[in-house]
Amino acid sequence: ESLLRTLAGILHLGDVTFSATEDGSGVLDESESAHLAFRLLGLTLDGARAAMCRRKIKAGLETLCVPKSKEESVSSRDAVARVVYTKMFDWVIASANECLKVDSKRPAAGGEGGLFVGLLDIFGFEVMEENGFEQLCINYANEKLQLFFNDHMLENEQAAYQEEGVEWQYVEFTDNSSVIRLLEGRPVGLLPTLDDQCLFATATDESFLQVLSKAHGASEGITFPKLRRDAFVIGHSSGTVEYGVDGFLDKNKDLLFSDLTEAMAASTRPFIASLFEAASSNVTPTKGGGGAQQRSKSSQHVSVSAKFREQLGGLMKTLEGTDPLFVRCIKPNEDKAPALMNGPLVEHQLRCSGVLAAVKISQSGYPSRVPFTEFLPRYAPLSASPGVAGTERERCESLLKDLGVQEGMFQLGVTKVFLRAGVLSHMEQLLSDAVSDSAVSLQAAILRHLTPPLRLLRLSSRLLYARLSANLQKKRYLTLRQQSRACSSLTLLISSRLAA
C-alpha cells in the first residue's frame, strides 16, 4: 500500500505547476493535483511551497531565504520525483534481495565456490527524436555489452587461433573500443568531463558543451552541429545519435538541497520518511560568495554517471566470470508493423551487432578444441595402433587419420586439437559404439566363464530334489503300509470275536 501510494504521489507530482511573479519568482499553483500529490507524499502545502519555491543560503553565520525562479521551482519538483522514485526502487531491490538471501553457511552466488544462472535483459540502443542524458547512459551500457560480445565471441576466439599457430584468415568486425574511450576515458572522456563540470558552482550545460568541444573538437567519433549550439553527435557502433545537453548537469548531480531533504524526512508517511533517514549524503548546502570557478562543497557526492559507471563495471566483472550465451533481438522495421521486413535495416543491425562476423567465424572456425593431454587418453582406444610412438602432436595426428577425419576438418595447434563443427560429436559416437561393443563382448566372456559352474549347480539341484522326493515318498509308503497292516489285524480280531 505504501509503495502504491508513493507511486501515485510521484505521478500527481508531475502535474504540479508553478507560475512566475513580476520579479520572476516561482509560485506554487494550488491545484487539485498539488493537494493530492502532497497529501500522498505526506507533505503540507506550506511546507512543500517553502521547500520548492525557496532556497536557504548560508552567508557567514546568517541563513537567508532566497526565492527560486519558476524554472528552478520546476527543477526542484522534478528532483523530488526522481530522488523519491530512486530511493523507493533501491528499497524494493534491497527488500527482494533480503527475502531471497540464502543460508549464510552456503557459498554465495557468484562468489568463491558459488554457482548461479543469471539472465541479463536491457534496452537496446535508443535513438529518440530528442536524446538526452538518459539515452546517453542507456547507449553507453549497450556499448559496454557490445564490447564484451566482441571480446568474447570475436576477438578472443580469433586470438586463440593465433596463439596456437592455427592457420586462420582474420575476420574483420566493428570495433567500438574507441567509442568506450570517448565516453569513459580519463581525463577528457565525456562522462568524466561531465563529472568535473558538476563540481563547479557556476558551471552550466553550455559551459560543459564548450569544454567538451575544446577537448574533442578534432576527435573522431564526436561532432558538434553548426546549426545547433546545444548538442553533440556521437558515432555509436549502431549509428550516429544526436544528444541535447539541456539538463545534463542537473540530471548528473541529481541532488536535493537541504530544505527539500528536510521536508521529505519530515513526511507524515512513515515509509517515505524512512527512505530519507540517511539522506544527509544527498544534502547540498548552498553557500554564498566565491569566485566564478568556486568548487561546490558537495564534492563528496557521487554523481549519477559515476555511480552508473561503477555499477556497470561490477556487472561486466560478473559477466567476465561466466560462460555466456547471447540472444540478439533484431528490429524488422521502424514502423512496428507486423509481417514487414526492412532488409537494409536488418542487415545494418546484424552487421553492427557483430552477428554476421560471429556467424562467419563459426562457419569457418573450429568450435571444438581439446588439449593433447585430454584428447589422447580419451580417444586412443579407437585407434588400430594406440601405442604408436612420437610426440603428443604426432600421436594426435595419427589417431585422427586412423579415424578417417579429413585434413580440412581439423588443425593441430601447439597444445590443442582444433576440430570443425560435428567432428567431436562423431568421435563421441564412435567412442560410445566402441564402449557398447566392448560391453557386449565382456558380458559374453563372463557368461562363458560362468556357464560350467551354473550347469553343474543346476544338475546338482535336480539330483538333490530327486533324492528328497524319493525319501519323502518312501517314508509315506512305509507309513501307509504300517497303517494298512494295523487295520487288517484289527479287522481279524473284531471278526473272530463276533464269530465266537
PDB file of N, CA and C in Angstrom, residues 379 382-385 396-410 420 422-424 426-427 430:
ATOM      1  N   TYR A 379      40.519 -40.836 -26.656  1.00  0.00           N
ATOM      2  CA  TYR A 379      40.191 -41.388 -27.967  1.00  0.00           C
ATOM      3  C   TYR A 379      41.227 -42.375 -28.500  1.00  0.00           C
ATOM      4  N   LEU A 382      40.248 -45.922 -29.762  1.00  0.00           N
ATOM      5  CA  LEU A 382      39.586 -46.070 -31.054  1.00  0.00           C
ATOM      6  C   LEU A 382      40.578 -46.380 -32.170  1.00  0.00           C
ATOM      7  N   SER A 383      41.864 -46.151 -31.917  1.00  0.00           N
ATOM      8  CA  SER A 383      42.878 -46.336 -32.950  1.00  0.00           C
ATOM      9  C   SER A 383      43.249 -47.805 -33.087  1.00  0.00           C
ATOM     10  N   ALA A 384      43.603 -48.171 -34.333  1.00  0.00           N
ATOM     11  CA  ALA A 384      44.053 -49.543 -34.569  1.00  0.00           C
ATOM     12  C   ALA A 384      45.429 -49.785 -33.972  1.00  0.00           C
ATOM     13  N   SER A 385      46.207 -48.724 -33.809  1.00  0.00           N
ATOM     14  CA  SER A 385      47.551 -48.838 -33.213  1.00  0.00           C
ATOM     15  C   SER A 385      47.695 -47.781 -32.126  1.00  0.00           C
ATOM     16  N   CYS A 396      48.367 -37.502 -31.930  1.00  0.00           N
ATOM     17  CA  CYS A 396      47.015 -36.992 -32.186  1.00  0.00           C
ATOM     18  C   CYS A 396      46.723 -36.988 -33.682  1.00  0.00           C
ATOM     19  N   GLU A 397      47.695 -36.570 -34.477  1.00  0.00           N
ATOM     20  CA  GLU A 397      47.504 -36.560 -35.925  1.00  0.00           C
ATOM     21  C   GLU A 397      47.296 -37.975 -36.454  1.00  0.00           C
ATOM     22  N   SER A 398      48.089 -38.947 -35.955  1.00  0.00           N
ATOM     23  CA  SER A 398      47.937 -40.341 -36.372  1.00  0.00           C
ATOM     24  C   SER A 398      46.570 -40.889 -35.987  1.00  0.00           C
ATOM     25  N   LEU A 399      46.115 -40.546 -34.793  1.00  0.00           N
ATOM     26  CA  LEU A 399      44.808 -41.010 -34.330  1.00  0.00           C
ATOM     27  C   LEU A 399      43.694 -40.468 -35.204  1.00  0.00           C
ATOM     28  N   LEU A 400      43.744 -39.176 -35.550  1.00  0.00           N
ATOM     29  CA  LEU A 400      42.708 -38.577 -36.382  1.00  0.00           C
ATOM     30  C   LEU A 400      42.677 -39.229 -37.762  1.00  0.00           C
ATOM     31  N   LYS A 401      43.868 -39.535 -38.324  1.00  0.00           N
ATOM     32  CA  LYS A 401      43.900 -40.179 -39.634  1.00  0.00           C
ATOM     33  C   LYS A 401      43.348 -41.602 -39.550  1.00  0.00           C
ATOM     34  N   ASP A 402      43.655 -42.321 -38.459  1.00  0.00           N
ATOM     35  CA  ASP A 402      43.103 -43.668 -38.280  1.00  0.00           C
ATOM     36  C   ASP A 402      41.582 -43.648 -38.237  1.00  0.00           C
ATOM     37  N   LEU A 403      41.029 -42.573 -37.683  1.00  0.00           N
ATOM     38  CA  LEU A 403      39.570 -42.473 -37.565  1.00  0.00           C
ATOM     39  C   LEU A 403      38.926 -41.939 -38.837  1.00  0.00           C
ATOM     40  N   GLY A 404      39.733 -41.625 -39.841  1.00  0.00           N
ATOM     41  CA  GLY A 404      39.185 -41.176 -41.114  1.00  0.00           C
ATOM     42  C   GLY A 404      38.768 -39.728 -41.146  1.00  0.00           C
ATOM     43  N   VAL A 405      39.265 -38.903 -40.228  1.00  0.00           N
ATOM     44  CA  VAL A 405      38.928 -37.478 -40.229  1.00  0.00           C
ATOM     45  C   VAL A 405      39.746 -36.784 -41.313  1.00  0.00           C
ATOM     46  N   GLN A 406      39.093 -36.118 -42.230  1.00  0.00           N
ATOM     47  CA  GLN A 406      39.771 -35.466 -43.342  1.00  0.00           C
ATOM     48  C   GLN A 406      40.605 -34.296 -42.845  1.00  0.00           C
ATOM     49  N   GLU A 407      41.648 -33.965 -43.609  1.00  0.00           N
ATOM     50  CA  GLU A 407      42.584 -32.928 -43.176  1.00  0.00           C
ATOM     51  C   GLU A 407      41.917 -31.568 -43.009  1.00  0.00           C
ATOM     52  N   GLY A 408      40.958 -31.235 -43.837  1.00  0.00           N
ATOM     53  CA  GLY A 408      40.307 -29.933 -43.736  1.00  0.00           C
ATOM     54  C   GLY A 408      39.378 -29.800 -42.540  1.00  0.00           C
ATOM     55  N   MET A 409      39.151 -30.913 -41.840  1.00  0.00           N
ATOM     56  CA  MET A 409      38.223 -30.894 -40.723  1.00  0.00           C
ATOM     57  C   MET A 409      38.919 -30.724 -39.381  1.00  0.00           C
ATOM     58  N   PHE A 410      40.238 -30.600 -39.375  1.00  0.00           N
ATOM     59  CA  PHE A 410      40.946 -30.409 -38.112  1.00  0.00           C
ATOM     60  C   PHE A 410      42.259 -29.681 -38.367  1.00  0.00           C
ATOM     61  N   ARG A 420      36.504 -29.043 -36.578  1.00  0.00           N
ATOM     62  CA  ARG A 420      35.334 -28.400 -37.164  1.00  0.00           C
ATOM     63  C   ARG A 420      34.061 -28.868 -36.458  1.00  0.00           C
ATOM     64  N   GLY A 422      30.872 -30.718 -35.650  1.00  0.00           N
ATOM     65  CA  GLY A 422      30.378 -32.054 -35.943  1.00  0.00           C
ATOM     66  C   GLY A 422      31.402 -33.147 -35.795  1.00  0.00           C
ATOM     67  N   VAL A 423      32.697 -32.810 -35.844  1.00  0.00           N
ATOM     68  CA  VAL A 423      33.728 -33.844 -35.758  1.00  0.00           C
ATOM     69  C   VAL A 423      33.769 -34.457 -34.363  1.00  0.00           C
ATOM     70  N   LEU A 424      33.744 -33.615 -33.358  1.00  0.00           N
ATOM     71  CA  LEU A 424      33.830 -34.124 -31.993  1.00  0.00           C
ATOM     72  C   LEU A 424      32.622 -34.991 -31.652  1.00  0.00           C
ATOM     73  N   HIS A 426      30.936 -36.744 -33.722  1.00  0.00           N
ATOM     74  CA  HIS A 426      31.123 -38.012 -34.446  1.00  0.00           C
ATOM     75  C   HIS A 426      32.089 -38.916 -33.693  1.00  0.00           C
ATOM     76  N   MET A 427      33.156 -38.361 -33.174  1.00  0.00           N
ATOM     77  CA  MET A 427      34.121 -39.159 -32.410  1.00  0.00           C
ATOM     78  C   MET A 427      33.496 -39.676 -31.119  1.00  0.00           C
ATOM     79  N   LEU A 430      31.501 -42.641 -32.062  1.00  0.00           N
ATOM     80  CA  LEU A 430      32.371 -43.798 -32.262  1.00  0.00           C
ATOM     81  C   LEU A 430      32.817 -44.387 -30.931  1.00  0.00           C
TER      82      LEU A 430
END
